[in-house]
mmCIF file of C-alpha atoms in Angstrom:
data_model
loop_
_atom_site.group_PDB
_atom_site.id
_atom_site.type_symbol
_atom_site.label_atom_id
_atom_site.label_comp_id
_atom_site.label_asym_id
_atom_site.label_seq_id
_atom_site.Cartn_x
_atom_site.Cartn_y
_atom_site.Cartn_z
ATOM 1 C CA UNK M 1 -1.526 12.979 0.772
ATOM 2 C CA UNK M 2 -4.043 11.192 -0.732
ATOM 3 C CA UNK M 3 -7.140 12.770 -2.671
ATOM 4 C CA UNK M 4 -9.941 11.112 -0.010
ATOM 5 C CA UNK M 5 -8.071 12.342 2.959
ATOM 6 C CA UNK M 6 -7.245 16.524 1.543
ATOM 7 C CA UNK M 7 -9.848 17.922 3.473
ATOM 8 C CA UNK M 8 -11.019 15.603 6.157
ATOM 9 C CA UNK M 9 -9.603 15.656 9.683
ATOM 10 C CA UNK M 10 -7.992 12.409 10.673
ATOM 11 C CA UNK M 11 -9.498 10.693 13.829
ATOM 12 C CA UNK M 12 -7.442 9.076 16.004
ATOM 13 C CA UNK M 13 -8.260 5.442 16.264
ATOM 14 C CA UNK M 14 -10.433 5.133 12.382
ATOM 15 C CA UNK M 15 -9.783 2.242 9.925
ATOM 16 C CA UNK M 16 -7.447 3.072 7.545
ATOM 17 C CA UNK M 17 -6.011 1.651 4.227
ATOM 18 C CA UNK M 18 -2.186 1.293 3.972
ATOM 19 C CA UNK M 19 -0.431 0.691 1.170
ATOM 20 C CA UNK M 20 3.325 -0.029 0.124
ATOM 21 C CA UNK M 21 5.218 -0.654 -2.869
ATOM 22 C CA UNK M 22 8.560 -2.566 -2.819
ATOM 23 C CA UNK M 23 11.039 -3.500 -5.361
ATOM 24 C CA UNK M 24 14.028 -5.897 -6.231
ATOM 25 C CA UNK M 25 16.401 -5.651 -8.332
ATOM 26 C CA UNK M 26 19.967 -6.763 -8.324
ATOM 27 C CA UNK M 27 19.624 -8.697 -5.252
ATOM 28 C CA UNK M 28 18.944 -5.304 -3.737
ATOM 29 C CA UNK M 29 15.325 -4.975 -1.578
ATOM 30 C CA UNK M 30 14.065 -1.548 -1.426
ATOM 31 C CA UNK M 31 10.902 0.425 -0.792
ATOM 32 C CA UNK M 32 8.780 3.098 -2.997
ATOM 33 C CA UNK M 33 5.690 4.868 -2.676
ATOM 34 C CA UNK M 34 3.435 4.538 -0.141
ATOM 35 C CA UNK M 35 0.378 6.168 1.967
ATOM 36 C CA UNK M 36 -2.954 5.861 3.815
ATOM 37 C CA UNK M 37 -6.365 6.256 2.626
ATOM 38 C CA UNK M 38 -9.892 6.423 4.011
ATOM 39 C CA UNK M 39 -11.366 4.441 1.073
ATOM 40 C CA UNK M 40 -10.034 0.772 0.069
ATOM 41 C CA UNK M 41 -11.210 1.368 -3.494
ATOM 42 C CA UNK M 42 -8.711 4.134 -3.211
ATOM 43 C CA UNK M 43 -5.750 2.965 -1.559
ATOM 44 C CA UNK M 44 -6.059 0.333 -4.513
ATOM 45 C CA UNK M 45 -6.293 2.557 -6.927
ATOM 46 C CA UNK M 46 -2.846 4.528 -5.528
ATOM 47 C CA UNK M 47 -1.103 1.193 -5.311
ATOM 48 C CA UNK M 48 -1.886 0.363 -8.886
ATOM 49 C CA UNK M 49 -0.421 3.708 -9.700
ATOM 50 C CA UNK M 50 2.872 3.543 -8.021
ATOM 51 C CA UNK M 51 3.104 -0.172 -9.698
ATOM 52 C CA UNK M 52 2.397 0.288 -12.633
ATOM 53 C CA UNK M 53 5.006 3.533 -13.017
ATOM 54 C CA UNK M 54 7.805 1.191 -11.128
ATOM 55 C CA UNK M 55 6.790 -1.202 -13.706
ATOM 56 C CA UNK M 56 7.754 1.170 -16.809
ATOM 57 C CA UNK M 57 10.954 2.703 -15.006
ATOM 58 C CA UNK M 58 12.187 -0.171 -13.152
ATOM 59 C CA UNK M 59 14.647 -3.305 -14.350
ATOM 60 C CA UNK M 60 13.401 -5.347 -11.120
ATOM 61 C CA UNK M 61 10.660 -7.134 -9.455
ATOM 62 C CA UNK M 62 7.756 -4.442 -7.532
ATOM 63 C CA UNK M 63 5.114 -5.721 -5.307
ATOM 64 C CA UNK M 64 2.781 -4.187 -3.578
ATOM 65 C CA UNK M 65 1.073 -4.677 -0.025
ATOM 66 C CA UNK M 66 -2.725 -3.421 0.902
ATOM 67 C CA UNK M 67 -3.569 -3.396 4.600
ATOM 68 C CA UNK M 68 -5.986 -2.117 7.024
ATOM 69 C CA UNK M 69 -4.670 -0.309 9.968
ATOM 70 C CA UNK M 70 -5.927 2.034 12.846
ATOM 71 C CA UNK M 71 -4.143 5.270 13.119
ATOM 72 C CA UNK M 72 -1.571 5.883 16.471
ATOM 73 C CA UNK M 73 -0.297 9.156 16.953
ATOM 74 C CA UNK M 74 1.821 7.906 19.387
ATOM 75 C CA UNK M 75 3.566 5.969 16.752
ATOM 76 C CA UNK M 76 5.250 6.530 13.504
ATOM 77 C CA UNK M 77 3.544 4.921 10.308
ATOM 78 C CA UNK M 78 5.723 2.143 9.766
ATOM 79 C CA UNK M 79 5.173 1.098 13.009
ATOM 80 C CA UNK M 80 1.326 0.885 12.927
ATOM 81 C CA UNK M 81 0.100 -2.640 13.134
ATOM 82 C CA UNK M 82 -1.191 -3.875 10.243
ATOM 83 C CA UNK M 83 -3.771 -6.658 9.142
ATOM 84 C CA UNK M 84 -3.188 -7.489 5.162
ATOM 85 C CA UNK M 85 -5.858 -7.662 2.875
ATOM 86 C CA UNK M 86 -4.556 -8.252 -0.152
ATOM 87 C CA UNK M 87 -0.783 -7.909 -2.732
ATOM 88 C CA UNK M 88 -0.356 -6.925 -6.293
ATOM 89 C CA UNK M 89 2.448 -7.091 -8.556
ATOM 90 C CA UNK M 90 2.596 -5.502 -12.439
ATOM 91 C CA UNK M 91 0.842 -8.117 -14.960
ATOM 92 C CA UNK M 92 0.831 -8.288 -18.704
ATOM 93 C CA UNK M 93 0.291 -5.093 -20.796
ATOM 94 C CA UNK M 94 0.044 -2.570 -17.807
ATOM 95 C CA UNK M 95 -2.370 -4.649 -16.238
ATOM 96 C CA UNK M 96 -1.929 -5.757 -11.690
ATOM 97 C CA UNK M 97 -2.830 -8.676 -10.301
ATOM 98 C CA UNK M 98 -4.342 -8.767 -7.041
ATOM 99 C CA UNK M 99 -3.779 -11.562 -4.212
ATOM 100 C CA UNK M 100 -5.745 -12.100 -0.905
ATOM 101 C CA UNK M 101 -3.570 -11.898 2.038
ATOM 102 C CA UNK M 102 0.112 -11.057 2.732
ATOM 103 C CA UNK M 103 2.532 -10.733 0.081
ATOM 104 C CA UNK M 104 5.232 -13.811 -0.084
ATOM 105 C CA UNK M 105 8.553 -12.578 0.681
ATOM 106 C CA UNK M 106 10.326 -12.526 -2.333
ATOM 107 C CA UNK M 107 13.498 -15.286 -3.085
#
């Protein structure tokens, strides 16, 4: 759970922020951390998280996706359609570099 969503009730049908982390490595695609927040400035500031540990414990490639999506109960979470608003990946000296837009599926 994220910390701008402990003590608020969800309501069905609000603008959310989801975010994702993913990572290669050995040819191998696979996915990390990820969650919902009420707050973009948030979500962003989870997804920098998650990337930058996967950057310090990982061998491979981690990317990161940031998208806005309205909560279905009647769906599970992966499922919820999604309109991408921006990608990150780890930079130089714990530093991540944001993208607009959906993240290029990785060669």
């Amino acid at each position: 759970m994220n910390v701008d969503q402990q003590h608020q009730p969800r309501i069905e049908d609000e603008l959310l922020y989801a975010w994702s982390t993913f990572q290669l490595s050995g040819g191998v695609e696979g996915c990390g951390p990820s969650g919902t927040c009420r707050a973009e400035r948030t979500a962003r500031a989870c997804l920098e998280a998650a990337l930058q540990a996967a950057a310090a414990h990982s061998g491979g490639y981690s990317w990161g996706q940031l998208s806005r999506v309205s909560a279905d109960d009647d769906l599970p979470f992966h499922l919820w359609a999604r309109d991408p608003v921006a990608w990150a990946e780890p930079g130089p000296s714990e530093t991540v570099t944001w993208r607009p837009g959906a993240a290029p599926h990785p060669q």
